[in-house]
Amino acid sequence: MAGLGAARLAASHYSVMTKSAAMFVAGPPVVKRLGQDLTKQELGGWEIQTRSGAVDHAVETEEEAFDCARRFLSYLPSSVHGLPPDTACQDDPGRREEKLFSIVPRDKRRVYQMRQIIEAVVDQGSFFEQGKMFGRSLITGFARFGGRAVALMASDPYFYGGSWTAETCQKVVRFLDMAETFRLPVVYLVDCPGFMIGLEAERAATIRHGVRAMATMNQTTVPWCSIIIRNAFGVAGAAHTPAGRLSLRYARLSARWGSLPLEGGIEAAYRAEIEAAPDPAAKLAEIEHRLGLLRSPFRTAETFWVEEIIDPRETRRLLCEFTQLAGPLRAAQPGRFQMRP
């Protein structure tokens, strides 16, 4: 597929290709004139296109591709003038999974499998992931809670610790545009230490893409619920819920947040004070202890910045309640902002 066909595919709400197919702006004979002698797969095969974000999904056969398309559509209304359909649910909304208490390690330097948390809290078998190979520090897809469809985002600490890269920010914009277009409530499982930093992040204009993602989030009008799993630091960490309107926020006991993580942040913010101290190491330890007391989630709960500090095993029940509360708030009409490819 090339030219206009490729553009139409990239402009769609969801795209899937077989692993034997290829897509490009111009094919190998044209590109060869640039001195690049490539096969179709080398130029525009599934690994190239899914990692670049041009295609959402790759499967082995055309039958699988049609199955994926049907499943994608099952979460959506028949048009933007309708609401996503509810389905019968045999999965207990109050189901408690004991493993949710131990998936996130006590050692904050260790990673964990966020997809295990997703599968444990959604209606069994209902999570349909999209864009897995692009912007990999954020997982996106559709799911159901109590039979009600949502757009689900979740940090993936296996990639850059869950930091938002420029690609992640682009992924956020496209996904939230789709949620707004089709009136899907948003659920966000948060473990974000901030925007990606460093030379490559600056070259990729991460902050510009990040500001656009934050603006997109604040432009949404659909109901929103965030569960802070672990980290919520910096500007990207703060961008876990829309500003200026009601959106629910819950925190686990493992949650921690602030302008900067204490690790490394203290050395930057208190550099002069630490260097001037007779014992810099002791001064650093003293500041770490003092600030560690301030970042307790209980302090935030006491000032009503989160609804509640929750037992991880209660996550599913709360999200099922959220989708039930969100139902009457959705209007069966096009949103203010349409999806931008």
mmCIF file of C-alpha atoms in Angstrom:
data_model
loop_
_atom_site.group_PDB
_atom_site.id
_atom_site.type_symbol
_atom_site.label_atom_id
_atom_site.label_comp_id
_atom_site.label_asym_id
_atom_site.label_seq_id
_atom_site.Cartn_x
_atom_site.Cartn_y
_atom_site.Cartn_z
ATOM 1 C CA MET A 1 0.000 0.000 0.000
ATOM 2 C CA ALA A 2 1.448 3.362 -0.997
ATOM 3 C CA GLY A 3 0.561 7.011 -1.475
ATOM 4 C CA LEU A 4 -3.096 7.905 -0.919
ATOM 5 C CA GLY A 5 -3.902 4.406 0.329
ATOM 6 C CA ALA A 6 -1.269 4.735 3.032
ATOM 7 C CA ALA A 7 -2.621 8.152 3.985
ATOM 8 C CA ARG A 8 -6.140 6.768 4.372
ATOM 9 C CA LEU A 9 -4.865 3.974 6.587
ATOM 10 C CA ALA A 10 -2.924 6.392 8.797
ATOM 11 C CA ALA A 11 -5.973 8.674 9.063
ATOM 12 C CA SER A 12 -8.220 5.908 10.409
ATOM 13 C CA HIS A 13 -9.217 5.503 14.040
ATOM 14 C CA TYR A 14 -7.630 2.049 14.134
ATOM 15 C CA SER A 15 -5.313 0.349 11.662
ATOM 16 C CA VAL A 16 -4.215 -3.260 11.384
ATOM 17 C CA MET A 17 -1.938 -4.966 8.863
ATOM 18 C CA THR A 18 -0.765 -8.515 8.295
ATOM 19 C CA LYS A 19 2.885 -9.276 8.885
ATOM 20 C CA SER A 20 3.351 -10.146 5.221
ATOM 21 C CA ALA A 21 2.037 -6.750 4.047
ATOM 22 C CA ALA A 22 3.861 -3.441 3.607
ATOM 23 C CA MET A 23 2.932 0.235 3.629
ATOM 24 C CA PHE A 24 4.888 3.316 2.591
ATOM 25 C CA VAL A 25 4.578 6.775 1.092
ATOM 26 C CA ALA A 26 6.478 5.547 -1.962
ATOM 27 C CA GLY A 27 7.647 2.030 -2.748
ATOM 28 C CA PRO A 28 11.111 0.521 -3.282
ATOM 29 C CA PRO A 29 11.480 1.467 -7.011
ATOM 30 C CA VAL A 30 10.923 5.144 -6.201
ATOM 31 C CA VAL A 31 13.062 5.125 -3.064
ATOM 32 C CA LYS A 32 15.871 3.398 -4.950
ATOM 33 C CA ARG A 33 16.365 6.636 -6.869
ATOM 34 C CA LEU A 34 17.456 8.126 -3.527
ATOM 35 C CA GLY A 35 20.175 5.512 -3.262
ATOM 36 C CA GLN A 36 18.241 3.295 -0.815
ATOM 37 C CA ASP A 37 17.935 -0.214 -2.225
ATOM 38 C CA LEU A 38 15.342 -1.830 0.063
ATOM 39 C CA THR A 39 12.773 -4.605 -0.076
ATOM 40 C CA LYS A 40 9.120 -3.859 0.695
ATOM 41 C CA GLN A 41 9.496 -5.291 4.187
ATOM 42 C CA GLU A 42 12.680 -3.365 4.897
ATOM 43 C CA LEU A 43 11.029 -0.125 3.795
ATOM 44 C CA GLY A 44 7.522 -0.458 5.199
ATOM 45 C CA GLY A 45 6.997 -3.828 6.850
ATOM 46 C CA TRP A 46 4.973 -4.344 10.027
ATOM 47 C CA GLU A 47 7.921 -3.841 12.403
ATOM 48 C CA ILE A 48 8.732 -0.481 10.818
ATOM 49 C CA GLN A 49 5.153 0.776 10.794
ATOM 50 C CA THR A 50 4.017 -0.393 14.237
ATOM 51 C CA ARG A 51 7.143 1.002 15.917
ATOM 52 C CA SER A 52 6.730 4.334 14.142
ATOM 53 C CA GLY A 53 3.076 4.560 15.177
ATOM 54 C CA ALA A 54 1.804 4.671 11.596
ATOM 55 C CA VAL A 55 -0.067 1.374 12.136
ATOM 56 C CA ASP A 56 -1.680 0.260 15.394
ATOM 57 C CA HIS A 57 -1.552 -3.494 15.150
ATOM 58 C CA ALA A 58 0.012 -6.349 13.176
ATOM 59 C CA VAL A 59 -1.345 -9.907 12.927
ATOM 60 C CA GLU A 60 -0.501 -13.085 11.066
ATOM 61 C CA THR A 61 -3.572 -13.500 8.844
ATOM 62 C CA GLU A 62 -6.383 -11.527 7.239
ATOM 63 C CA GLU A 63 -8.894 -13.483 9.353
ATOM 64 C CA GLU A 64 -7.181 -12.195 12.509
ATOM 65 C CA ALA A 65 -7.218 -8.672 11.078
ATOM 66 C CA PHE A 66 -10.993 -8.787 10.541
ATOM 67 C CA ASP A 67 -11.460 -10.203 14.053
ATOM 68 C CA CYS A 68 -9.462 -7.283 15.466
ATOM 69 C CA ALA A 69 -11.497 -4.768 13.475
ATOM 70 C CA ARG A 70 -14.759 -6.282 14.714
ATOM 71 C CA ARG A 71 -13.540 -6.227 18.299
ATOM 72 C CA PHE A 72 -12.411 -2.608 18.018
ATOM 73 C CA LEU A 73 -15.812 -1.566 16.686
ATOM 74 C CA SER A 74 -17.628 -3.447 19.465
ATOM 75 C CA TYR A 75 -16.555 -0.783 21.971
ATOM 76 C CA LEU A 76 -17.842 2.119 19.879
ATOM 77 C CA PRO A 77 -21.235 3.614 18.991
ATOM 78 C CA SER A 78 -22.453 3.272 15.424
ATOM 79 C CA SER A 79 -21.780 7.006 14.943
ATOM 80 C CA VAL A 80 -20.610 10.047 16.879
ATOM 81 C CA HIS A 81 -24.279 10.808 17.537
ATOM 82 C CA GLY A 82 -24.589 7.769 19.795
ATOM 83 C CA LEU A 83 -23.043 6.376 22.959
ATOM 84 C CA PRO A 84 -20.828 3.305 23.320
ATOM 85 C CA PRO A 85 -22.951 0.183 23.845
ATOM 86 C CA ASP A 86 -23.065 -1.581 27.201
ATOM 87 C CA THR A 87 -22.864 -5.381 27.285
ATOM 88 C CA ALA A 88 -23.993 -8.015 29.741
ATOM 89 C CA CYS A 89 -21.321 -8.721 32.347
ATOM 90 C CA GLN A 90 -20.904 -12.004 34.206
ATOM 91 C CA ASP A 91 -17.795 -10.771 36.042
ATOM 92 C CA ASP A 92 -18.522 -9.664 39.624
ATOM 93 C CA PRO A 93 -17.933 -5.873 39.925
ATOM 94 C CA GLY A 94 -16.758 -6.471 43.503
ATOM 95 C CA ARG A 95 -14.197 -9.120 42.545
ATOM 96 C CA ARG A 96 -11.006 -8.780 44.601
ATOM 97 C CA GLU A 97 -7.710 -10.085 43.273
ATOM 98 C CA GLU A 98 -5.226 -10.859 46.039
ATOM 99 C CA LYS A 99 -2.285 -10.539 43.657
ATOM 100 C CA LEU A 100 -2.986 -6.809 43.302
ATOM 101 C CA PHE A 101 -1.518 -6.383 46.762
ATOM 102 C CA SER A 102 1.881 -7.702 45.701
ATOM 103 C CA ILE A 103 2.378 -6.848 42.003
ATOM 104 C CA VAL A 104 3.972 -3.463 42.743
ATOM 105 C CA PRO A 105 7.275 -4.151 44.560
ATOM 106 C CA ARG A 106 8.140 -2.356 47.789
ATOM 107 C CA ASP A 107 11.515 -1.461 46.284
ATOM 108 C CA LYS A 108 10.631 1.606 44.196
ATOM 109 C CA ARG A 109 13.619 0.975 41.925
ATOM 110 C CA ARG A 110 12.135 -2.301 40.669
ATOM 111 C CA VAL A 111 9.745 -2.506 37.735
ATOM 112 C CA TYR A 112 6.600 -4.611 37.468
ATOM 113 C CA GLN A 113 4.082 -5.779 34.870
ATOM 114 C CA MET A 114 1.357 -3.137 34.547
ATOM 115 C CA ARG A 115 -0.584 -5.385 32.168
ATOM 116 C CA GLN A 116 -1.082 -7.818 35.061
ATOM 117 C CA ILE A 117 -2.860 -5.043 36.953
ATOM 118 C CA ILE A 118 -4.973 -4.177 33.902
ATOM 119 C CA GLU A 119 -6.086 -7.775 33.360
ATOM 120 C CA ALA A 120 -6.875 -8.158 37.063
ATOM 121 C CA VAL A 121 -9.223 -5.151 37.268
ATOM 122 C CA VAL A 122 -11.079 -5.030 33.933
ATOM 123 C CA ASP A 123 -13.950 -7.345 32.999
ATOM 124 C CA GLN A 124 -12.208 -10.631 32.309
ATOM 125 C CA GLY A 125 -10.851 -10.770 28.768
ATOM 126 C CA SER A 126 -12.139 -7.315 27.845
ATOM 127 C CA PHE A 127 -8.865 -5.398 27.385
ATOM 128 C CA PHE A 128 -8.126 -4.623 23.723
ATOM 129 C CA GLU A 129 -4.726 -2.965 23.391
ATOM 130 C CA GLN A 130 -3.813 -0.604 20.550
ATOM 131 C CA GLY A 131 -0.480 0.893 19.532
ATOM 132 C CA LYS A 132 1.571 -1.491 21.680
ATOM 133 C CA MET A 133 4.844 -0.946 19.809
ATOM 134 C CA PHE A 134 4.731 2.876 19.722
ATOM 135 C CA GLY A 135 5.210 5.253 22.656
ATOM 136 C CA ARG A 136 5.818 2.178 24.782
ATOM 137 C CA SER A 137 5.989 3.904 28.166
ATOM 138 C CA LEU A 138 2.186 4.219 27.952
ATOM 139 C CA ILE A 139 -0.269 1.371 27.386
ATOM 140 C CA THR A 140 -3.520 2.316 25.626
ATOM 141 C CA GLY A 141 -6.622 0.371 24.717
ATOM 142 C CA PHE A 142 -10.314 -0.206 25.273
ATOM 143 C CA ALA A 143 -11.729 -2.189 28.181
ATOM 144 C CA ARG A 144 -14.965 -2.775 30.051
ATOM 145 C CA PHE A 145 -15.942 -2.391 33.697
ATOM 146 C CA GLY A 146 -19.281 -3.940 34.568
ATOM 147 C CA GLY A 147 -20.015 -4.196 30.841
ATOM 148 C CA ARG A 148 -19.422 -0.479 30.233
ATOM 149 C CA ALA A 149 -16.727 0.553 27.737
ATOM 150 C CA VAL A 150 -13.851 2.881 28.667
ATOM 151 C CA ALA A 151 -10.676 4.219 27.082
ATOM 152 C CA LEU A 152 -7.870 2.959 29.307
ATOM 153 C CA MET A 153 -4.374 4.389 29.642
ATOM 154 C CA ALA A 154 -1.702 2.913 31.912
ATOM 155 C CA SER A 155 1.952 3.687 32.481
ATOM 156 C CA ASP A 156 4.474 0.968 31.670
ATOM 157 C CA PRO A 157 7.511 1.217 33.975
ATOM 158 C CA TYR A 158 9.409 -1.288 31.800
ATOM 159 C CA PHE A 159 10.051 1.520 29.291
ATOM 160 C CA TYR A 160 11.883 4.626 30.565
ATOM 161 C CA GLY A 161 10.323 4.002 33.976
ATOM 162 C CA GLY A 162 6.989 5.211 32.590
ATOM 163 C CA SER A 163 8.373 8.623 31.553
ATOM 164 C CA TRP A 164 6.563 10.412 28.739
ATOM 165 C CA THR A 165 8.707 10.606 25.603
ATOM 166 C CA ALA A 166 7.821 12.689 22.556
ATOM 167 C CA GLU A 167 6.286 9.556 21.008
ATOM 168 C CA THR A 168 4.291 8.860 24.171
ATOM 169 C CA CYS A 169 2.866 12.382 24.060
ATOM 170 C CA GLN A 170 1.785 11.899 20.439
ATOM 171 C CA LYS A 171 0.126 8.649 21.474
ATOM 172 C CA VAL A 172 -1.767 10.428 24.265
ATOM 173 C CA VAL A 173 -3.129 13.072 21.881
ATOM 174 C CA ARG A 174 -4.450 10.565 19.364
ATOM 175 C CA PHE A 175 -5.942 8.266 21.981
ATOM 176 C CA LEU A 176 -7.707 11.008 23.952
ATOM 177 C CA ASP A 177 -9.045 12.519 20.738
ATOM 178 C CA MET A 178 -10.636 9.136 20.017
ATOM 179 C CA ALA A 179 -12.081 8.889 23.535
ATOM 180 C CA GLU A 180 -13.609 12.346 23.176
ATOM 181 C CA THR A 181 -14.938 11.668 19.681
ATOM 182 C CA PHE A 182 -16.778 8.519 20.740
ATOM 183 C CA ARG A 183 -17.729 9.632 24.288
ATOM 184 C CA LEU A 184 -15.667 7.010 26.104
ATOM 185 C CA PRO A 185 -14.888 7.690 29.785
ATOM 186 C CA VAL A 186 -11.159 7.643 30.521
ATOM 187 C CA VAL A 187 -9.438 5.472 33.137
ATOM 188 C CA TYR A 188 -5.743 6.169 33.756
ATOM 189 C CA LEU A 189 -3.495 3.931 35.881
ATOM 190 C CA VAL A 190 -0.627 6.274 36.729
ATOM 191 C CA ASP A 191 3.059 5.551 37.312
ATOM 192 C CA CYS A 192 4.840 8.447 35.613
ATOM 193 C CA PRO A 193 8.083 10.005 36.927
ATOM 194 C CA GLY A 194 7.782 12.924 34.488
ATOM 195 C CA PHE A 195 8.835 13.777 30.965
ATOM 196 C CA MET A 196 11.848 11.996 29.513
ATOM 197 C CA ILE A 197 14.998 14.064 30.003
ATOM 198 C CA GLY A 198 18.370 14.263 28.274
ATOM 199 C CA LEU A 199 19.771 15.398 24.955
ATOM 200 C CA GLU A 200 17.683 13.080 22.776
ATOM 201 C CA ALA A 201 14.524 14.136 24.586
ATOM 202 C CA GLU A 202 15.356 17.787 23.920
ATOM 203 C CA ARG A 203 16.110 17.081 20.251
ATOM 204 C CA ALA A 204 12.713 15.386 19.937
ATOM 205 C CA ALA A 205 10.950 18.512 21.337
ATOM 206 C CA THR A 206 9.457 16.439 24.143
ATOM 207 C CA ILE A 207 8.221 19.483 26.013
ATOM 208 C CA ARG A 208 6.324 20.813 22.985
ATOM 209 C CA HIS A 209 4.651 17.456 22.374
ATOM 210 C CA GLY A 210 4.027 17.228 26.116
ATOM 211 C CA VAL A 211 2.262 20.571 26.286
ATOM 212 C CA ARG A 212 0.054 19.482 23.377
ATOM 213 C CA ALA A 213 -0.806 16.261 25.212
ATOM 214 C CA MET A 214 -1.689 18.218 28.348
ATOM 215 C CA ALA A 215 -3.862 20.605 26.348
ATOM 216 C CA THR A 216 -5.652 17.641 24.777
ATOM 217 C CA MET A 217 -6.299 16.182 28.211
ATOM 218 C CA ASN A 218 -7.761 19.439 29.489
ATOM 219 C CA GLN A 219 -9.933 19.815 26.368
ATOM 220 C CA THR A 220 -11.678 16.510 26.971
ATOM 221 C CA THR A 221 -15.202 16.622 28.379
ATOM 222 C CA VAL A 222 -15.739 12.904 29.042
ATOM 223 C CA PRO A 223 -15.719 11.593 32.640
ATOM 224 C CA TRP A 224 -12.272 10.774 33.959
ATOM 225 C CA CYS A 225 -10.848 8.608 36.759
ATOM 226 C CA SER A 226 -7.184 8.193 37.692
ATOM 227 C CA ILE A 227 -5.611 5.622 40.015
ATOM 228 C CA ILE A 228 -2.116 6.634 41.135
ATOM 229 C CA ILE A 229 -0.247 3.334 41.316
ATOM 230 C CA ARG A 230 3.207 4.628 42.207
ATOM 231 C CA ASN A 231 4.864 7.748 40.730
ATOM 232 C CA ALA A 232 3.372 11.074 39.648
ATOM 233 C CA PHE A 233 6.260 13.528 39.392
ATOM 234 C CA GLY A 234 7.040 16.607 37.350
ATOM 235 C CA VAL A 235 4.866 18.221 34.719
ATOM 236 C CA ALA A 236 3.975 14.936 32.993
ATOM 237 C CA GLY A 237 3.191 13.323 36.331
ATOM 238 C CA ALA A 238 0.849 16.180 37.174
ATOM 239 C CA ALA A 239 -0.908 15.650 33.821
ATOM 240 C CA HIS A 240 -2.900 12.681 35.040
ATOM 241 C CA THR A 241 -6.280 14.349 35.318
ATOM 242 C CA PRO A 242 -8.048 17.253 33.554
ATOM 243 C CA ALA A 243 -7.983 20.621 35.266
ATOM 244 C CA GLY A 244 -10.984 22.796 36.047
ATOM 245 C CA ARG A 245 -13.693 20.123 36.252
ATOM 246 C CA LEU A 246 -14.705 17.093 38.261
ATOM 247 C CA SER A 247 -12.540 14.058 37.752
ATOM 248 C CA LEU A 248 -12.007 11.318 40.305
ATOM 249 C CA ARG A 249 -8.581 10.508 41.710
ATOM 250 C CA TYR A 250 -7.614 7.597 43.942
ATOM 251 C CA ALA A 251 -4.185 6.720 45.329
ATOM 252 C CA ARG A 252 -2.663 3.483 46.488
ATOM 253 C CA LEU A 253 -0.419 3.314 49.543
ATOM 254 C CA SER A 254 2.505 2.910 47.142
ATOM 255 C CA ALA A 255 1.729 6.297 45.534
ATOM 256 C CA ARG A 256 4.158 9.197 45.794
ATOM 257 C CA TRP A 257 4.316 12.493 43.954
ATOM 258 C CA GLY A 258 5.818 15.962 43.797
ATOM 259 C CA SER A 259 7.727 18.363 41.588
ATOM 260 C CA LEU A 260 10.733 16.052 41.437
ATOM 261 C CA PRO A 261 11.577 12.598 42.801
ATOM 262 C CA LEU A 262 13.738 13.002 45.901
ATOM 263 C CA GLU A 263 16.387 10.825 44.274
ATOM 264 C CA GLY A 264 18.414 13.339 42.268
ATOM 265 C CA GLY A 265 15.915 16.142 42.784
ATOM 266 C CA ILE A 266 17.330 17.098 46.181
ATOM 267 C CA GLU A 267 20.853 17.378 44.798
ATOM 268 C CA ALA A 268 19.524 19.781 42.149
ATOM 269 C CA ALA A 269 17.262 21.888 44.373
ATOM 270 C CA TYR A 270 19.496 22.064 47.466
ATOM 271 C CA ARG A 271 22.920 21.971 45.827
ATOM 272 C CA ALA A 272 24.277 25.136 47.457
ATOM 273 C CA GLU A 273 23.024 24.173 50.920
ATOM 274 C CA ILE A 274 24.464 20.658 50.671
ATOM 275 C CA GLU A 275 27.869 21.844 49.396
ATOM 276 C CA ALA A 276 28.104 24.477 52.152
ATOM 277 C CA ALA A 277 27.405 21.969 54.948
ATOM 278 C CA PRO A 278 30.313 20.621 57.084
ATOM 279 C CA ASP A 279 29.058 17.094 56.315
ATOM 280 C CA PRO A 280 27.339 17.111 52.883
ATOM 281 C CA ALA A 281 26.258 13.455 53.144
ATOM 282 C CA ALA A 282 24.584 14.029 56.512
ATOM 283 C CA LYS A 283 22.907 17.173 55.220
ATOM 284 C CA LEU A 284 21.575 15.285 52.209
ATOM 285 C CA ALA A 285 20.190 12.549 54.484
ATOM 286 C CA GLU A 286 18.551 15.161 56.718
ATOM 287 C CA ILE A 287 16.811 16.865 53.776
ATOM 288 C CA GLU A 288 15.718 13.504 52.350
ATOM 289 C CA HIS A 289 14.127 12.568 55.689
ATOM 290 C CA ARG A 290 12.347 15.910 56.053
ATOM 291 C CA LEU A 291 10.954 15.926 52.529
ATOM 292 C CA GLY A 292 10.074 12.248 52.700
ATOM 293 C CA LEU A 293 7.593 13.056 55.451
ATOM 294 C CA LEU A 294 5.918 15.657 53.214
ATOM 295 C CA ARG A 295 5.200 13.372 50.276
ATOM 296 C CA SER A 296 2.989 10.950 52.191
ATOM 297 C CA PRO A 297 -0.269 10.267 50.299
ATOM 298 C CA PHE A 298 -2.122 10.783 53.596
ATOM 299 C CA ARG A 299 -1.296 14.497 53.553
ATOM 300 C CA THR A 300 -2.823 14.808 50.085
ATOM 301 C CA ALA A 301 -5.921 12.862 51.132
ATOM 302 C CA GLU A 302 -6.358 15.095 54.187
ATOM 303 C CA THR A 303 -6.564 18.148 51.916
ATOM 304 C CA PHE A 304 -9.032 16.385 49.546
ATOM 305 C CA TRP A 305 -6.681 16.285 46.547
ATOM 306 C CA VAL A 306 -7.532 12.593 46.158
ATOM 307 C CA GLU A 307 -10.893 10.983 46.866
ATOM 308 C CA GLU A 308 -9.422 8.157 48.894
ATOM 309 C CA ILE A 309 -6.345 6.078 49.643
ATOM 310 C CA ILE A 310 -7.351 2.616 48.572
ATOM 311 C CA ASP A 311 -6.593 -1.028 49.141
ATOM 312 C CA PRO A 312 -5.288 -2.222 45.728
ATOM 313 C CA ARG A 313 -7.803 -5.077 45.823
ATOM 314 C CA GLU A 314 -10.626 -2.501 45.751
ATOM 315 C CA THR A 315 -9.517 -1.065 42.398
ATOM 316 C CA ARG A 316 -12.006 -2.995 40.274
ATOM 317 C CA ARG A 317 -14.972 -2.153 42.509
ATOM 318 C CA LEU A 318 -14.156 1.558 42.438
ATOM 319 C CA LEU A 319 -13.706 1.634 38.665
ATOM 320 C CA CYS A 320 -16.972 -0.222 38.120
ATOM 321 C CA GLU A 321 -18.657 2.375 40.349
ATOM 322 C CA PHE A 322 -16.990 5.144 38.344
ATOM 323 C CA THR A 323 -18.310 3.854 35.020
ATOM 324 C CA GLN A 324 -21.782 3.564 36.509
ATOM 325 C CA LEU A 325 -21.630 7.162 37.750
ATOM 326 C CA ALA A 326 -20.220 8.313 34.405
ATOM 327 C CA GLY A 327 -23.120 6.914 32.381
ATOM 328 C CA PRO A 328 -25.624 9.773 32.920
ATOM 329 C CA LEU A 329 -22.896 12.390 32.337
ATOM 330 C CA ARG A 330 -22.278 11.445 28.712
ATOM 331 C CA ALA A 331 -24.168 13.251 25.967
ATOM 332 C CA ALA A 332 -25.126 11.406 22.779
ATOM 333 C CA GLN A 333 -23.706 14.083 20.521
ATOM 334 C CA PRO A 334 -20.375 14.902 18.856
ATOM 335 C CA GLY A 335 -17.708 16.270 21.179
ATOM 336 C CA ARG A 336 -16.311 19.763 20.841
ATOM 337 C CA PHE A 337 -13.089 18.404 19.374
ATOM 338 C CA GLN A 338 -12.864 15.773 16.665
ATOM 339 C CA MET A 339 -10.040 13.313 16.294
ATOM 340 C CA ARG A 340 -6.824 14.565 14.713
ATOM 341 C CA PRO A 341 -5.009 11.796 12.786
#
